[in-house]
């Protein structure tokens, strides 16, 4: 029946044996690749159909070359479809050719549709035809419509062709216009830029295989497409050459063609394949006849018949392209999955930022409004208290009201201190003496003039008004900014509710600032009438006198040394006498009954009281804000908001939920993207359920080597090699020498060859121990704690120092790696640099499938919050670090000083020997250092394959 169908085809009656041979060849090719090729190509086709290519580069083969280089002939040989031919710009838009092998005996079918570059729906409906010659006509019609009938025009919209037949391979190609160097007569110069821009856009996509079409009757080594390909693919990882028109090679020039094909000249890593396709005169030749003609040509050619079969024929090219595309898909799919997960996370984050859609029913609106106010008040309360564990507060430092206010309070202290008189200045002493003389009364010699003291402090206390007023404005602005920003970020889609919140907060703050001002005025009045009720002033006077006496000793020592003439003292008795003489003179001058002594005593009291009073007023001011503003802020705002909304009529409440048009449109777009990404992830998971996503930055180089091994260490006293690990028993010592610090890969610190240490989970729960997080940071349920206590049987001792586990880093800035396992708050920082990490090595005999981990911030000072990091496990099979961060999980934020947090890990049941924390961006102080002083890890522990004992 197949023979009869072919005999009645459009190309005339073939010989039966040739038809059977062609069918058998196609069937054999299809059979070899049906299982190994089709699922991978279907995956990419599905991703493209889902629109993922708009956001993510996907593997593809793009056919490129000069005009009239034979591109159309190559596509004809692969698909059996006669593409438009001619000179000049015959391919006037990109053409996506999807070929799918159907079961033997099924009819040939093709569907053509238009794909807009903008992603918008095309008004041209898909059309299906059942004969190749009809598809050729349809292709011409669609091209004319896209280019508005301009034979010299070009469209960046694409035509998508899907050809289904038993005689086509499972393959997807993109046919691009030929390279245009100069605009022809009557052709718009913009066409040249559009065509070359389109070609370059495909060239630059690192997941695109470049199928460079090269006519054999030209100098192959100088053809432009090879030069362009080399610029974007210098290593030749994704460029394959196809040599066409071998029948047009001049006699004697075949040797140059052979040199190129055999990679002796202009070599390509993927090499070349030469094909002999139908000429213009042979355009009506059947595909099977064309294959036979090509086979006869190479078999009879005096030069080319000596070439290996892997270098010639369209059949070889078909198989090479299928293999290359599938290999490319498999190699980039882990990174594609990672990028897809990143885009999923980004879309989900943006959707969360846009917030929920507005309710429609009146009761739903009021309930939503009440819930919204409660959530807002809770966040505001946490911001005031300094509890930043909520994702929103953790991600936005500008919302941390307590931190910002503490900084403002510290600034008040600094500004007040800046008003301190220069008590040590000679000019101040002169002024002080002048003022004392001017206010001298009937006081007896040696007594301080208290009137001068009071008048002096009254004038100096007023210097503090400006700093306090500045603080008042700062606190008001911070409360208003943070309060409104919290709601804006919580519900950006409801600006009208945001305006209401801003109005309520501003009114509340203005009222309460009046109360604070009254309390501050009272504090100033109290300080204007100097008074102390305890020994603080006396203690401060003693401190000041001690400091001044120390300075007097220093001056006496210098003067005594100067009196020696040559600067040296040989007689200690004379030195002592000179020092005592100088100190005696200083004491009599400053502590007698002279005016100088009165100045010294007054200076001492002024310095002591100024320090005491300025500190007291600063603290009273800050406490006034704390008591009258901060402690009441969230509760009062919540109460006023609830009162405000409950009194509003229904139509006003409805208006509060009006969303801006651009946000509605943005949410719709994001939901479409989310559906697209979710569908794409489902497609990948169905094909490769165990595929591990790998970050591009951690993708191994071609020359990457497997990790070396840590030498084994003696077992711990409480565990013997070969002992089974059961609950309540300690883990035997991990192999490992003392860690050394150095940049580069943490595994590079090892010394010997290791067995395979990371294996897929086989479904059997053969874990030898399980460590589960209790929900409380710093618990005693972690693996490191268990090692350090030898199974909770002894007091904790650093397991790194006991060689039960190993910790390495990219280079320490403060402290040592071992300090991270001391379980103490200390200053420990992995230094900033191009590659910053902290890595645990569980030992060659053990693997862990982590489920969560705990970190303690390693800085004792604020202002160094850890904001960007990830956790990874090393996969030796892929020779790459695998990102274990839970997509869409809790926000990564670790507060300084010495904040503690625990986060889940997505290991997907995989087991790792190496587990590391990697800095992925700047922390709050602006560099990418890792301040970590403590670490714990939870999960399931397994015995490594091939290991003896634990």
mmCIF file of C-alpha atoms in Angstrom, residues 522-704:
data_model
loop_
_atom_site.group_PDB
_atom_site.id
_atom_site.type_symbol
_atom_site.label_atom_id
_atom_site.label_comp_id
_atom_site.label_asym_id
_atom_site.label_seq_id
_atom_site.Cartn_x
_atom_site.Cartn_y
_atom_site.Cartn_z
ATOM 1 C CA UNK A 522 9.794 70.988 81.087
ATOM 2 C CA UNK A 523 13.127 69.186 80.814
ATOM 3 C CA UNK A 524 14.819 72.379 79.620
ATOM 4 C CA UNK A 525 13.302 74.359 82.493
ATOM 5 C CA UNK A 526 14.589 71.795 84.959
ATOM 6 C CA UNK A 527 18.084 71.894 83.497
ATOM 7 C CA UNK A 528 18.052 75.716 83.541
ATOM 8 C CA UNK A 529 17.878 75.497 87.344
ATOM 9 C CA UNK A 530 20.977 73.363 88.098
ATOM 10 C CA UNK A 531 20.275 70.646 90.589
ATOM 11 C CA UNK A 532 21.450 67.139 91.555
ATOM 12 C CA UNK A 533 20.035 64.865 94.227
ATOM 13 C CA UNK A 534 22.765 62.251 94.354
ATOM 14 C CA UNK A 535 26.554 61.837 94.137
ATOM 15 C CA UNK A 536 26.687 61.930 90.330
ATOM 16 C CA UNK A 537 28.095 65.467 90.220
ATOM 17 C CA UNK A 538 30.724 64.692 92.833
ATOM 18 C CA UNK A 539 31.770 61.591 90.934
ATOM 19 C CA UNK A 540 31.958 63.583 87.726
ATOM 20 C CA UNK A 541 34.058 66.294 89.420
ATOM 21 C CA UNK A 542 36.505 63.652 90.659
ATOM 22 C CA UNK A 543 36.728 62.234 87.139
ATOM 23 C CA UNK A 544 37.445 65.634 85.616
ATOM 24 C CA UNK A 545 40.051 66.457 88.289
ATOM 25 C CA UNK A 546 41.715 63.106 87.690
ATOM 26 C CA UNK A 547 41.973 63.783 83.976
ATOM 27 C CA UNK A 548 43.378 67.268 84.567
ATOM 28 C CA UNK A 549 45.869 65.937 87.115
ATOM 29 C CA UNK A 550 47.061 63.349 84.583
ATOM 30 C CA UNK A 551 47.679 66.132 82.104
ATOM 31 C CA UNK A 552 49.573 68.113 84.777
ATOM 32 C CA UNK A 553 51.855 65.115 85.387
ATOM 33 C CA UNK A 554 52.551 64.864 81.661
ATOM 34 C CA UNK A 555 53.455 68.541 81.498
ATOM 35 C CA UNK A 556 55.674 68.240 84.606
ATOM 36 C CA UNK A 557 57.542 65.320 83.105
ATOM 37 C CA UNK A 558 58.156 67.226 79.893
ATOM 38 C CA UNK A 559 59.299 70.378 81.718
ATOM 39 C CA UNK A 560 61.611 68.414 84.002
ATOM 40 C CA UNK A 561 63.162 66.710 81.002
ATOM 41 C CA UNK A 562 63.582 70.036 79.221
ATOM 42 C CA UNK A 563 65.356 71.536 82.239
ATOM 43 C CA UNK A 564 68.012 68.821 81.932
ATOM 44 C CA UNK A 565 69.559 70.669 79.007
ATOM 45 C CA UNK A 566 70.583 67.736 76.818
ATOM 46 C CA UNK A 567 67.245 66.004 77.358
ATOM 47 C CA UNK A 568 68.691 63.193 79.517
ATOM 48 C CA UNK A 569 68.485 62.693 83.258
ATOM 49 C CA UNK A 570 71.268 60.704 84.908
ATOM 50 C CA UNK A 571 70.481 61.491 88.533
ATOM 51 C CA UNK A 572 67.045 60.122 89.470
ATOM 52 C CA UNK A 573 66.972 62.143 92.680
ATOM 53 C CA UNK A 574 67.314 65.342 90.700
ATOM 54 C CA UNK A 575 64.577 64.215 88.306
ATOM 55 C CA UNK A 576 62.254 63.487 91.205
ATOM 56 C CA UNK A 577 62.991 66.850 92.757
ATOM 57 C CA UNK A 578 62.284 68.672 89.500
ATOM 58 C CA UNK A 579 58.956 66.820 88.976
ATOM 59 C CA UNK A 580 57.848 67.520 92.535
ATOM 60 C CA UNK A 581 58.798 71.155 92.083
ATOM 61 C CA UNK A 582 56.747 71.476 88.895
ATOM 62 C CA UNK A 583 53.733 69.662 90.396
ATOM 63 C CA UNK A 584 53.950 71.779 93.546
ATOM 64 C CA UNK A 585 53.933 74.932 91.481
ATOM 65 C CA UNK A 586 50.915 73.664 89.490
ATOM 66 C CA UNK A 587 49.033 72.715 92.642
ATOM 67 C CA UNK A 588 49.645 76.033 94.406
ATOM 68 C CA UNK A 589 48.654 77.927 91.286
ATOM 69 C CA UNK A 590 45.416 75.979 90.776
ATOM 70 C CA UNK A 591 44.299 74.962 94.232
ATOM 71 C CA UNK A 592 45.155 77.909 96.416
ATOM 72 C CA UNK A 593 43.103 81.032 97.064
ATOM 73 C CA UNK A 594 44.315 83.004 94.071
ATOM 74 C CA UNK A 595 42.210 83.950 91.067
ATOM 75 C CA UNK A 596 43.946 81.196 89.057
ATOM 76 C CA UNK A 597 42.807 78.576 91.568
ATOM 77 C CA UNK A 598 39.270 79.930 91.455
ATOM 78 C CA UNK A 599 39.322 79.650 87.664
ATOM 79 C CA UNK A 600 40.558 76.048 87.886
ATOM 80 C CA UNK A 601 37.887 75.074 90.407
ATOM 81 C CA UNK A 602 35.148 76.785 88.398
ATOM 82 C CA UNK A 603 36.382 75.144 85.218
ATOM 83 C CA UNK A 604 36.271 71.737 86.869
ATOM 84 C CA UNK A 605 32.703 72.208 88.120
ATOM 85 C CA UNK A 606 31.526 73.581 84.779
ATOM 86 C CA UNK A 607 33.015 70.642 82.869
ATOM 87 C CA UNK A 608 31.521 68.115 85.294
ATOM 88 C CA UNK A 609 28.039 69.615 85.385
ATOM 89 C CA UNK A 610 27.928 70.259 81.642
ATOM 90 C CA UNK A 611 28.655 66.554 80.992
ATOM 91 C CA UNK A 612 26.075 65.464 83.567
ATOM 92 C CA UNK A 613 23.358 67.868 82.440
ATOM 93 C CA UNK A 614 23.781 67.274 78.703
ATOM 94 C CA UNK A 615 23.556 63.524 79.196
ATOM 95 C CA UNK A 616 20.473 63.881 81.401
ATOM 96 C CA UNK A 617 18.630 66.116 78.945
ATOM 97 C CA UNK A 618 19.499 63.829 76.030
ATOM 98 C CA UNK A 619 18.128 60.804 77.855
ATOM 99 C CA UNK A 620 14.989 62.642 78.997
ATOM 100 C CA UNK A 621 14.317 63.796 75.442
ATOM 101 C CA UNK A 622 14.648 60.283 74.015
ATOM 102 C CA UNK A 623 12.503 58.850 76.821
ATOM 103 C CA UNK A 624 9.819 61.422 76.052
ATOM 104 C CA UNK A 625 9.596 60.218 72.458
ATOM 105 C CA UNK A 626 9.591 56.627 73.668
ATOM 106 C CA UNK A 627 6.794 57.141 76.203
ATOM 107 C CA UNK A 628 4.539 59.595 74.356
ATOM 108 C CA UNK A 629 5.004 58.428 70.760
ATOM 109 C CA UNK A 630 6.551 55.029 70.150
ATOM 110 C CA UNK A 631 4.799 53.019 72.853
ATOM 111 C CA UNK A 632 1.388 54.193 71.658
ATOM 112 C CA UNK A 633 1.934 54.458 67.912
ATOM 113 C CA UNK A 634 0.672 51.132 66.523
ATOM 114 C CA UNK A 635 -2.285 50.716 68.906
ATOM 115 C CA UNK A 636 -3.513 54.277 68.416
ATOM 116 C CA UNK A 637 -3.146 54.165 64.627
ATOM 117 C CA UNK A 638 -5.004 50.844 64.435
ATOM 118 C CA UNK A 639 -7.822 52.206 66.584
ATOM 119 C CA UNK A 640 -8.154 55.439 64.587
ATOM 120 C CA UNK A 641 -8.115 53.579 61.259
ATOM 121 C CA UNK A 642 -10.827 51.175 62.372
ATOM 122 C CA UNK A 643 -12.940 54.092 63.553
ATOM 123 C CA UNK A 644 -12.375 55.947 60.283
ATOM 124 C CA UNK A 645 -13.389 53.093 57.967
ATOM 125 C CA UNK A 646 -16.371 51.933 60.027
ATOM 126 C CA UNK A 647 -17.985 55.343 59.674
ATOM 127 C CA UNK A 648 -17.587 55.469 55.892
ATOM 128 C CA UNK A 649 -20.571 54.791 53.582
ATOM 129 C CA UNK A 650 -20.467 51.786 51.267
ATOM 130 C CA UNK A 651 -19.668 53.769 48.114
ATOM 131 C CA UNK A 652 -16.640 55.382 49.800
ATOM 132 C CA UNK A 653 -15.361 51.981 50.966
ATOM 133 C CA UNK A 654 -15.738 50.751 47.393
ATOM 134 C CA UNK A 655 -13.623 53.665 46.141
ATOM 135 C CA UNK A 656 -10.930 52.784 48.657
ATOM 136 C CA UNK A 657 -10.394 49.527 46.777
ATOM 137 C CA UNK A 658 -9.967 51.163 43.369
ATOM 138 C CA UNK A 659 -6.767 49.877 41.771
ATOM 139 C CA UNK A 660 -4.649 51.832 39.266
ATOM 140 C CA UNK A 661 -5.084 50.604 35.733
ATOM 141 C CA UNK A 662 -1.392 49.878 35.243
ATOM 142 C CA UNK A 663 -1.354 47.608 38.308
ATOM 143 C CA UNK A 664 -4.369 45.643 37.099
ATOM 144 C CA UNK A 665 -2.689 45.190 33.725
ATOM 145 C CA UNK A 666 0.598 44.258 35.373
ATOM 146 C CA UNK A 667 -1.074 41.633 37.576
ATOM 147 C CA UNK A 668 -2.806 40.127 34.549
ATOM 148 C CA UNK A 669 0.517 39.944 32.700
ATOM 149 C CA UNK A 670 2.267 38.392 35.696
ATOM 150 C CA UNK A 671 -0.459 35.799 36.157
ATOM 151 C CA UNK A 672 -0.085 34.884 32.494
ATOM 152 C CA UNK A 673 3.680 34.564 32.980
ATOM 153 C CA UNK A 674 3.198 32.524 36.122
ATOM 154 C CA UNK A 675 0.911 30.092 34.302
ATOM 155 C CA UNK A 676 3.459 29.884 31.489
ATOM 156 C CA UNK A 677 6.371 29.236 33.856
ATOM 157 C CA UNK A 678 4.411 26.727 35.932
ATOM 158 C CA UNK A 679 3.393 24.844 32.802
ATOM 159 C CA UNK A 680 6.983 24.863 31.533
ATOM 160 C CA UNK A 681 8.269 23.573 34.875
ATOM 161 C CA UNK A 682 5.673 20.795 34.777
ATOM 162 C CA UNK A 683 6.880 19.838 31.289
ATOM 163 C CA UNK A 684 10.491 19.653 32.471
ATOM 164 C CA UNK A 685 9.546 17.684 35.587
ATOM 165 C CA UNK A 686 7.546 15.132 33.598
ATOM 166 C CA UNK A 687 10.481 14.496 31.259
ATOM 167 C CA UNK A 688 13.274 14.655 33.871
ATOM 168 C CA UNK A 689 11.797 14.356 37.375
ATOM 169 C CA UNK A 690 15.230 14.025 39.032
ATOM 170 C CA UNK A 691 16.858 16.899 37.155
ATOM 171 C CA UNK A 692 18.736 19.207 39.532
ATOM 172 C CA UNK A 693 18.679 22.923 38.748
ATOM 173 C CA UNK A 694 22.188 24.380 38.461
ATOM 174 C CA UNK A 695 23.023 28.055 38.618
ATOM 175 C CA UNK A 696 24.850 29.362 35.576
ATOM 176 C CA UNK A 697 27.560 30.899 37.745
ATOM 177 C CA UNK A 698 28.200 27.447 39.256
ATOM 178 C CA UNK A 699 28.090 25.575 35.962
ATOM 179 C CA UNK A 700 31.412 23.708 35.679
ATOM 180 C CA UNK A 701 33.979 24.550 33.064
ATOM 181 C CA UNK A 702 34.951 22.012 30.439
ATOM 182 C CA UNK A 703 38.235 21.390 32.221
ATOM 183 C CA UNK A 704 36.749 20.999 35.697
#
